[in-house]
PDB file of N, CA and C in Angstrom:
ATOM      1  N   GLU A   9      80.970 143.431 101.762  1.00  0.00           N
ATOM      2  CA  GLU A   9      80.420 141.746 100.795  1.00  0.00           C
ATOM      3  C   GLU A   9      81.382 141.321 100.093  1.00  0.00           C
ATOM      4  N   PRO A  10      82.127 142.198  99.117  1.00  0.00           N
ATOM      5  CA  PRO A  10      82.943 141.501  98.164  1.00  0.00           C
ATOM      6  C   PRO A  10      84.379 140.648  99.107  1.00  0.00           C
ATOM      7  N   TYR A  11      84.423 141.580 100.276  1.00  0.00           N
ATOM      8  CA  TYR A  11      85.876 140.937 101.108  1.00  0.00           C
ATOM      9  C   TYR A  11      85.362 139.687 101.341  1.00  0.00           C
ATOM     10  N   ARG A  12      84.111 139.415 101.912  1.00  0.00           N
ATOM     11  CA  ARG A  12      83.785 138.127 102.320  1.00  0.00           C
ATOM     12  C   ARG A  12      83.461 137.275 101.274  1.00  0.00           C
ATOM     13  N   ARG A  13      82.996 137.486 100.250  1.00  0.00           N
ATOM     14  CA  ARG A  13      82.743 136.631  99.118  1.00  0.00           C
ATOM     15  C   ARG A  13      84.374 136.096  98.431  1.00  0.00           C
ATOM     16  N   GLN A  14      85.210 137.078  98.596  1.00  0.00           N
ATOM     17  CA  GLN A  14      86.592 136.763  98.357  1.00  0.00           C
ATOM     18  C   GLN A  14      87.095 135.842  99.132  1.00  0.00           C
ATOM     19  N   ARG A  15      86.865 135.963 100.487  1.00  0.00           N
ATOM     20  CA  ARG A  15      87.583 135.017 101.630  1.00  0.00           C
ATOM     21  C   ARG A  15      87.081 133.516 101.424  1.00  0.00           C
ATOM     22  N   GLN A  16      85.686 133.550 101.085  1.00  0.00           N
ATOM     23  CA  GLN A  16      84.968 132.483 100.947  1.00  0.00           C
ATOM     24  C   GLN A  16      85.639 131.533  99.603  1.00  0.00           C
ATOM     25  N   MET A  17      85.765 132.274  98.532  1.00  0.00           N
ATOM     26  CA  MET A  17      86.230 131.713  97.396  1.00  0.00           C
ATOM     27  C   MET A  17      87.729 131.092  97.801  1.00  0.00           C
ATOM     28  N   CYS A  18      88.721 132.038  98.683  1.00  0.00           N
ATOM     29  CA  CYS A  18      90.016 131.536  98.890  1.00  0.00           C
ATOM     30  C   CYS A  18      89.934 130.244  99.749  1.00  0.00           C
ATOM     31  N   ILE A  19      89.034 130.249 100.651  1.00  0.00           N
ATOM     32  CA  ILE A  19      88.744 128.795 101.645  1.00  0.00           C
ATOM     33  C   ILE A  19      88.442 127.754 100.778  1.00  0.00           C
ATOM     34  N   ARG A  20      87.597 128.162 100.058  1.00  0.00           N
ATOM     35  CA  ARG A  20      87.070 126.925  99.002  1.00  0.00           C
ATOM     36  C   ARG A  20      88.096 126.409  98.002  1.00  0.00           C
ATOM     37  N   ASP A  21      89.006 127.323  97.556  1.00  0.00           N
ATOM     38  CA  ASP A  21      89.938 126.857  96.726  1.00  0.00           C
ATOM     39  C   ASP A  21      91.032 126.396  97.469  1.00  0.00           C
ATOM     40  N   ARG A  22      91.350 126.637  98.775  1.00  0.00           N
ATOM     41  CA  ARG A  22      92.349 125.966  99.451  1.00  0.00           C
ATOM     42  C   ARG A  22      91.839 124.695  99.726  1.00  0.00           C
ATOM     43  N   LEU A  23      90.760 124.432 100.092  1.00  0.00           N
ATOM     44  CA  LEU A  23      90.235 122.926 100.407  1.00  0.00           C
ATOM     45  C   LEU A  23      90.106 122.400  99.087  1.00  0.00           C
ATOM     46  N   ASN A  24      89.599 123.015  98.183  1.00  0.00           N
ATOM     47  CA  ASN A  24      89.982 122.089  96.861  1.00  0.00           C
ATOM     48  C   ASN A  24      91.433 121.725  96.499  1.00  0.00           C
ATOM     49  N   MET A  25      92.438 122.389  96.614  1.00  0.00           N
ATOM     50  CA  MET A  25      93.891 122.214  96.599  1.00  0.00           C
ATOM     51  C   MET A  25      94.069 121.168  97.495  1.00  0.00           C
ATOM     52  N   ASN A  26      94.020 121.064  98.707  1.00  0.00           N
ATOM     53  CA  ASN A  26      94.010 120.045  99.629  1.00  0.00           C
ATOM     54  C   ASN A  26      93.809 118.667  99.279  1.00  0.00           C
ATOM     55  N   THR A  27      92.727 118.622  98.648  1.00  0.00           N
ATOM     56  CA  THR A  27      91.824 117.492  97.925  1.00  0.00           C
ATOM     57  C   THR A  27      92.837 117.224  96.825  1.00  0.00           C
ATOM     58  N   LEU A  28      93.150 117.930  95.857  1.00  0.00           N
ATOM     59  CA  LEU A  28      93.977 117.791  94.860  1.00  0.00           C
ATOM     60  C   LEU A  28      95.222 117.154  95.339  1.00  0.00           C
ATOM     61  N   THR A  29      95.821 117.799  96.279  1.00  0.00           N
ATOM     62  CA  THR A  29      97.231 117.316  96.588  1.00  0.00           C
ATOM     63  C   THR A  29      97.131 115.810  97.363  1.00  0.00           C
ATOM     64  N   LYS A  30      95.979 115.626  98.129  1.00  0.00           N
ATOM     65  CA  LYS A  30      95.895 114.270  98.575  1.00  0.00           C
ATOM     66  C   LYS A  30      95.747 113.160  97.502  1.00  0.00           C
ATOM     67  N   GLU A  31      95.037 113.638  96.406  1.00  0.00           N
ATOM     68  CA  GLU A  31      94.774 112.902  95.381  1.00  0.00           C
ATOM     69  C   GLU A  31      95.941 112.664  94.315  1.00  0.00           C
ATOM     70  N   TYR A  32      96.787 113.580  94.464  1.00  0.00           N
ATOM     71  CA  TYR A  32      97.941 113.453  93.540  1.00  0.00           C
ATOM     72  C   TYR A  32      99.058 112.614  94.191  1.00  0.00           C
ATOM     73  N   THR A  33      98.935 112.686  95.609  1.00  0.00           N
ATOM     74  CA  THR A  33      99.925 111.754  96.224  1.00  0.00           C
ATOM     75  C   THR A  33      99.707 110.590  96.191  1.00  0.00           C
ATOM     76  N   LEU A  34      98.220 109.994  96.222  1.00  0.00           N
ATOM     77  CA  LEU A  34      97.728 108.732  96.285  1.00  0.00           C
ATOM     78  C   LEU A  34      98.070 108.179  94.708  1.00  0.00           C
ATOM     79  N   LEU A  35      97.878 108.815  93.818  1.00  0.00           N
ATOM     80  CA  LEU A  35      98.052 108.682  92.349  1.00  0.00           C
ATOM     81  C   LEU A  35      99.512 108.432  92.235  1.00  0.00           C
ATOM     82  N   PHE A  36     100.439 109.224  92.947  1.00  0.00           N
ATOM     83  CA  PHE A  36     102.147 109.167  92.559  1.00  0.00           C
ATOM     84  C   PHE A  36     102.258 107.988  93.355  1.00  0.00           C
ATOM     85  N   ASN A  37     101.968 107.636  94.406  1.00  0.00           N
ATOM     86  CA  ASN A  37     102.165 106.367  95.107  1.00  0.00           C
ATOM     87  C   ASN A  37     101.689 104.942  94.451  1.00  0.00           C
ATOM     88  N   THR A  38     100.562 105.017  93.696  1.00  0.00           N
ATOM     89  CA  THR A  38     100.214 104.092  93.307  1.00  0.00           C
ATOM     90  C   THR A  38     100.948 103.768  92.292  1.00  0.00           C
ATOM     91  N   ILE A  39     101.415 104.831  91.313  1.00  0.00           N
ATOM     92  CA  ILE A  39     102.101 104.754  90.288  1.00  0.00           C
ATOM     93  C   ILE A  39     103.696 104.082  90.337  1.00  0.00           C
ATOM     94  N   THR A  40     104.053 104.625  91.653  1.00  0.00           N
ATOM     95  CA  THR A  40     105.436 104.126  91.901  1.00  0.00           C
ATOM     96  C   THR A  40     105.551 102.622  92.511  1.00  0.00           C
ATOM     97  N   ASP A  41     104.336 102.523  93.160  1.00  0.00           N
ATOM     98  CA  ASP A  41     104.168 101.169  93.724  1.00  0.00           C
ATOM     99  C   ASP A  41     104.009 100.055  92.295  1.00  0.00           C
ATOM    100  N   ALA A  42     103.259 100.455  91.377  1.00  0.00           N
ATOM    101  CA  ALA A  42     103.150  99.825  89.812  1.00  0.00           C
ATOM    102  C   ALA A  42     104.673  99.685  89.452  1.00  0.00           C
ATOM    103  N   GLU A  43     105.325 100.671  89.125  1.00  0.00           N
ATOM    104  CA  GLU A  43     106.563 100.593  88.779  1.00  0.00           C
ATOM    105  C   GLU A  43     107.449  99.517  89.250  1.00  0.00           C
ATOM    106  N   GLU A  44     107.406  99.675  90.685  1.00  0.00           N
ATOM    107  CA  GLU A  44     108.145  98.617  91.384  1.00  0.00           C
ATOM    108  C   GLU A  44     108.050  97.143  91.344  1.00  0.00           C
ATOM    109  N   ALA A  45     106.612  97.139  91.085  1.00  0.00           N
ATOM    110  CA  ALA A  45     106.016  95.773  91.107  1.00  0.00           C
ATOM    111  C   ALA A  45     106.600  95.242  89.465  1.00  0.00           C
ATOM    112  N   LEU A  46     106.546  96.075  88.696  1.00  0.00           N
ATOM    113  CA  LEU A  46     106.885  95.995  87.074  1.00  0.00           C
ATOM    114  C   LEU A  46     108.375  95.340  87.242  1.00  0.00           C
ATOM    115  N   ARG A  47     109.030  96.194  87.790  1.00  0.00           N
ATOM    116  CA  ARG A  47     110.356  96.007  87.782  1.00  0.00           C
ATOM    117  C   ARG A  47     111.004  94.635  88.534  1.00  0.00           C
ATOM    118  N   GLN A  48     110.079  94.298  89.765  1.00  0.00           N
ATOM    119  CA  GLN A  48     110.377  92.948  90.254  1.00  0.00           C
ATOM    120  C   GLN A  48     109.812  91.650  89.203  1.00  0.00           C
ATOM    121  N   LEU A  49     108.763  92.171  88.412  1.00  0.00           N
ATOM    122  CA  LEU A  49     108.295  90.951  87.652  1.00  0.00           C
ATOM    123  C   LEU A  49     109.478  90.811  86.417  1.00  0.00           C
ATOM    124  N   SER A  50     109.956  91.902  85.999  1.00  0.00           N
ATOM    125  CA  SER A  50     110.978  91.543  84.990  1.00  0.00           C
ATOM    126  C   SER A  50     112.021  91.091  85.287  1.00  0.00           C
ATOM    127  N   LEU A  51     112.549  91.039  86.778  1.00  0.00           N
ATOM    128  CA  LEU A  51     113.713  90.363  87.236  1.00  0.00           C
ATOM    129  C   LEU A  51     113.592  88.944  87.321  1.00  0.00           C
ATOM    130  N   THR A  52     112.093  89.089  87.720  1.00  0.00           N
ATOM    131  CA  THR A  52     111.744  87.354  87.716  1.00  0.00           C
ATOM    132  C   THR A  52     111.537  86.595  86.463  1.00  0.00           C
ATOM    133  N   LEU A  53     111.147  87.293  85.450  1.00  0.00           N
ATOM    134  CA  LEU A  53     111.155  86.976  84.076  1.00  0.00           C
ATOM    135  C   LEU A  53     112.497  86.657  83.591  1.00  0.00           C
ATOM    136  N   MET A  54     113.346  87.486  83.896  1.00  0.00           N
ATOM    137  CA  MET A  54     114.745  87.274  83.339  1.00  0.00           C
ATOM    138  C   MET A  54     115.328  86.316  83.987  1.00  0.00           C
ATOM    139  N   GLU A  55     115.265  85.735  85.147  1.00  0.00           N
ATOM    140  CA  GLU A  55     115.955  85.072  85.998  1.00  0.00           C
ATOM    141  C   GLU A  55     115.291  83.179  85.348  1.00  0.00           C
ATOM    142  N   ALA A  56     113.978  83.461  85.402  1.00  0.00           N
ATOM    143  CA  ALA A  56     113.235  82.215  84.503  1.00  0.00           C
ATOM    144  C   ALA A  56     113.835  81.917  83.343  1.00  0.00           C
ATOM    145  N   GLN A  57     114.123  83.048  82.255  1.00  0.00           N
ATOM    146  CA  GLN A  57     114.404  82.772  81.122  1.00  0.00           C
ATOM    147  C   GLN A  57     116.080  82.323  80.954  1.00  0.00           C
ATOM    148  N   ARG A  58     116.729  82.865  82.021  1.00  0.00           N
ATOM    149  CA  ARG A  58     117.916  82.408  82.299  1.00  0.00           C
ATOM    150  C   ARG A  58     117.921  80.884  82.684  1.00  0.00           C
ATOM    151  N   GLN A  59     117.040  80.193  83.630  1.00  0.00           N
ATOM    152  CA  GLN A  59     117.250  78.879  83.860  1.00  0.00           C
ATOM    153  C   GLN A  59     116.487  78.272  82.380  1.00  0.00           C
ATOM    154  N   ALA A  60     115.667  78.785  82.004  1.00  0.00           N
ATOM    155  CA  ALA A  60     115.047  77.864  80.974  1.00  0.00           C
ATOM    156  C   ALA A  60     116.178  77.429  79.800  1.00  0.00           C
ATOM    157  N   GLU A  61     117.296  78.754  79.619  1.00  0.00           N
ATOM    158  CA  GLU A  61     118.176  78.540  78.704  1.00  0.00           C
ATOM    159  C   GLU A  61     119.147  77.385  79.258  1.00  0.00           C
ATOM    160  N   GLU A  62     119.606  77.633  80.357  1.00  0.00           N
ATOM    161  CA  GLU A  62     120.379  76.698  80.997  1.00  0.00           C
ATOM    162  C   GLU A  62     119.973  75.411  80.899  1.00  0.00           C
ATOM    163  N   LEU A  63     118.649  75.087  81.013  1.00  0.00           N
ATOM    164  CA  LEU A  63     118.269  73.556  80.946  1.00  0.00           C
ATOM    165  C   LEU A  63     118.063  72.943  79.480  1.00  0.00           C
ATOM    166  N   PHE A  64     117.694  73.890  78.701  1.00  0.00           N
ATOM    167  CA  PHE A  64     117.926  73.696  77.137  1.00  0.00           C
ATOM    168  C   PHE A  64     119.460  73.574  76.715  1.00  0.00           C
ATOM    169  N   LEU A  65     120.267  74.185  77.096  1.00  0.00           N
ATOM    170  CA  LEU A  65     121.777  73.907  76.859  1.00  0.00           C
ATOM    171  C   LEU A  65     122.387  72.611  77.396  1.00  0.00           C
ATOM    172  N   GLU A  66     121.617  72.081  78.740  1.00  0.00           N
ATOM    173  CA  GLU A  66     122.033  71.090  79.272  1.00  0.00           C
ATOM    174  C   GLU A  66     121.391  69.687  78.577  1.00  0.00           C
ATOM    175  N   ALA A  67     120.081  69.884  78.242  1.00  0.00           N
ATOM    176  CA  ALA A  67     119.265  69.015  77.270  1.00  0.00           C
ATOM    177  C   ALA A  67     120.143  68.713  75.928  1.00  0.00           C
ATOM    178  N   GLU A  68     120.652  69.534  75.560  1.00  0.00           N
ATOM    179  CA  GLU A  68     121.221  69.781  73.988  1.00  0.00           C
ATOM    180  C   GLU A  68     122.553  68.736  74.127  1.00  0.00           C
ATOM    181  N   GLN A  69     123.466  68.933  75.271  1.00  0.00           N
ATOM    182  CA  GLN A  69     124.498  68.518  75.301  1.00  0.00           C
ATOM    183  C   GLN A  69     124.167  66.884  75.958  1.00  0.00           C
ATOM    184  N   GLU A  70     123.088  66.630  76.441  1.00  0.00           N
ATOM    185  CA  GLU A  70     123.026  65.441  76.677  1.00  0.00           C
ATOM    186  C   GLU A  70     122.354  64.574  75.861  1.00  0.00           C
ATOM    187  N   ALA A  71     121.971  65.286  74.909  1.00  0.00           N
ATOM    188  CA  ALA A  71     121.259  64.266  73.679  1.00  0.00           C
ATOM    189  C   ALA A  71     122.347  63.905  72.645  1.00  0.00           C
ATOM    190  N   PRO A  72     123.445  64.440  72.382  1.00  0.00           N
ATOM    191  CA  PRO A  72     124.577  63.629  71.310  1.00  0.00           C
ATOM    192  C   PRO A  72     125.040  62.675  72.130  1.00  0.00           C
ATOM    193  N   ALA A  73     125.272  62.732  73.730  1.00  0.00           N
ATOM    194  CA  ALA A  73     125.745  61.642  74.347  1.00  0.00           C
ATOM    195  C   ALA A  73     125.027  60.651  74.342  1.00  0.00           C
ATOM    196  N   GLU A  74     123.731  60.736  74.356  1.00  0.00           N
ATOM    197  CA  GLU A  74     122.714  59.351  74.475  1.00  0.00           C
ATOM    198  C   GLU A  74     122.604  58.760  73.020  1.00  0.00           C
ATOM    199  N   LYS A  75     122.692  59.639  72.074  1.00  0.00           N
ATOM    200  CA  LYS A  75     123.005  59.062  70.543  1.00  0.00           C
ATOM    201  C   LYS A  75     124.060  58.377  70.344  1.00  0.00           C
ATOM    202  N   GLY A  76     125.149  58.516  70.771  1.00  0.00           N
ATOM    203  CA  GLY A  76     126.293  58.038  70.615  1.00  0.00           C
ATOM    204  C   GLY A  76     126.287  56.430  71.625  1.00  0.00           C
ATOM    205  N   ALA A  77     125.788  56.405  72.369  1.00  0.00           N
ATOM    206  CA  ALA A  77     125.728  54.905  73.345  1.00  0.00           C
ATOM    207  C   ALA A  77     124.909  54.031  72.862  1.00  0.00           C
TER     208      ALA A  77
END
């Protein structure tokens, strides 16, 4: 009887570990995907900021020329 109970516990623990491994893998993949999405968003925002700065500098350079004309 003790052997049978121990075997049942081992089987149950193995099933629990399998479930935990799947859940961990899913969580890890979700976090990895979120990190990649944030990295892409960061690059997009930096490019938008660069473009905005270029437009600002162009407008600043054109403004004195318009005042002098």
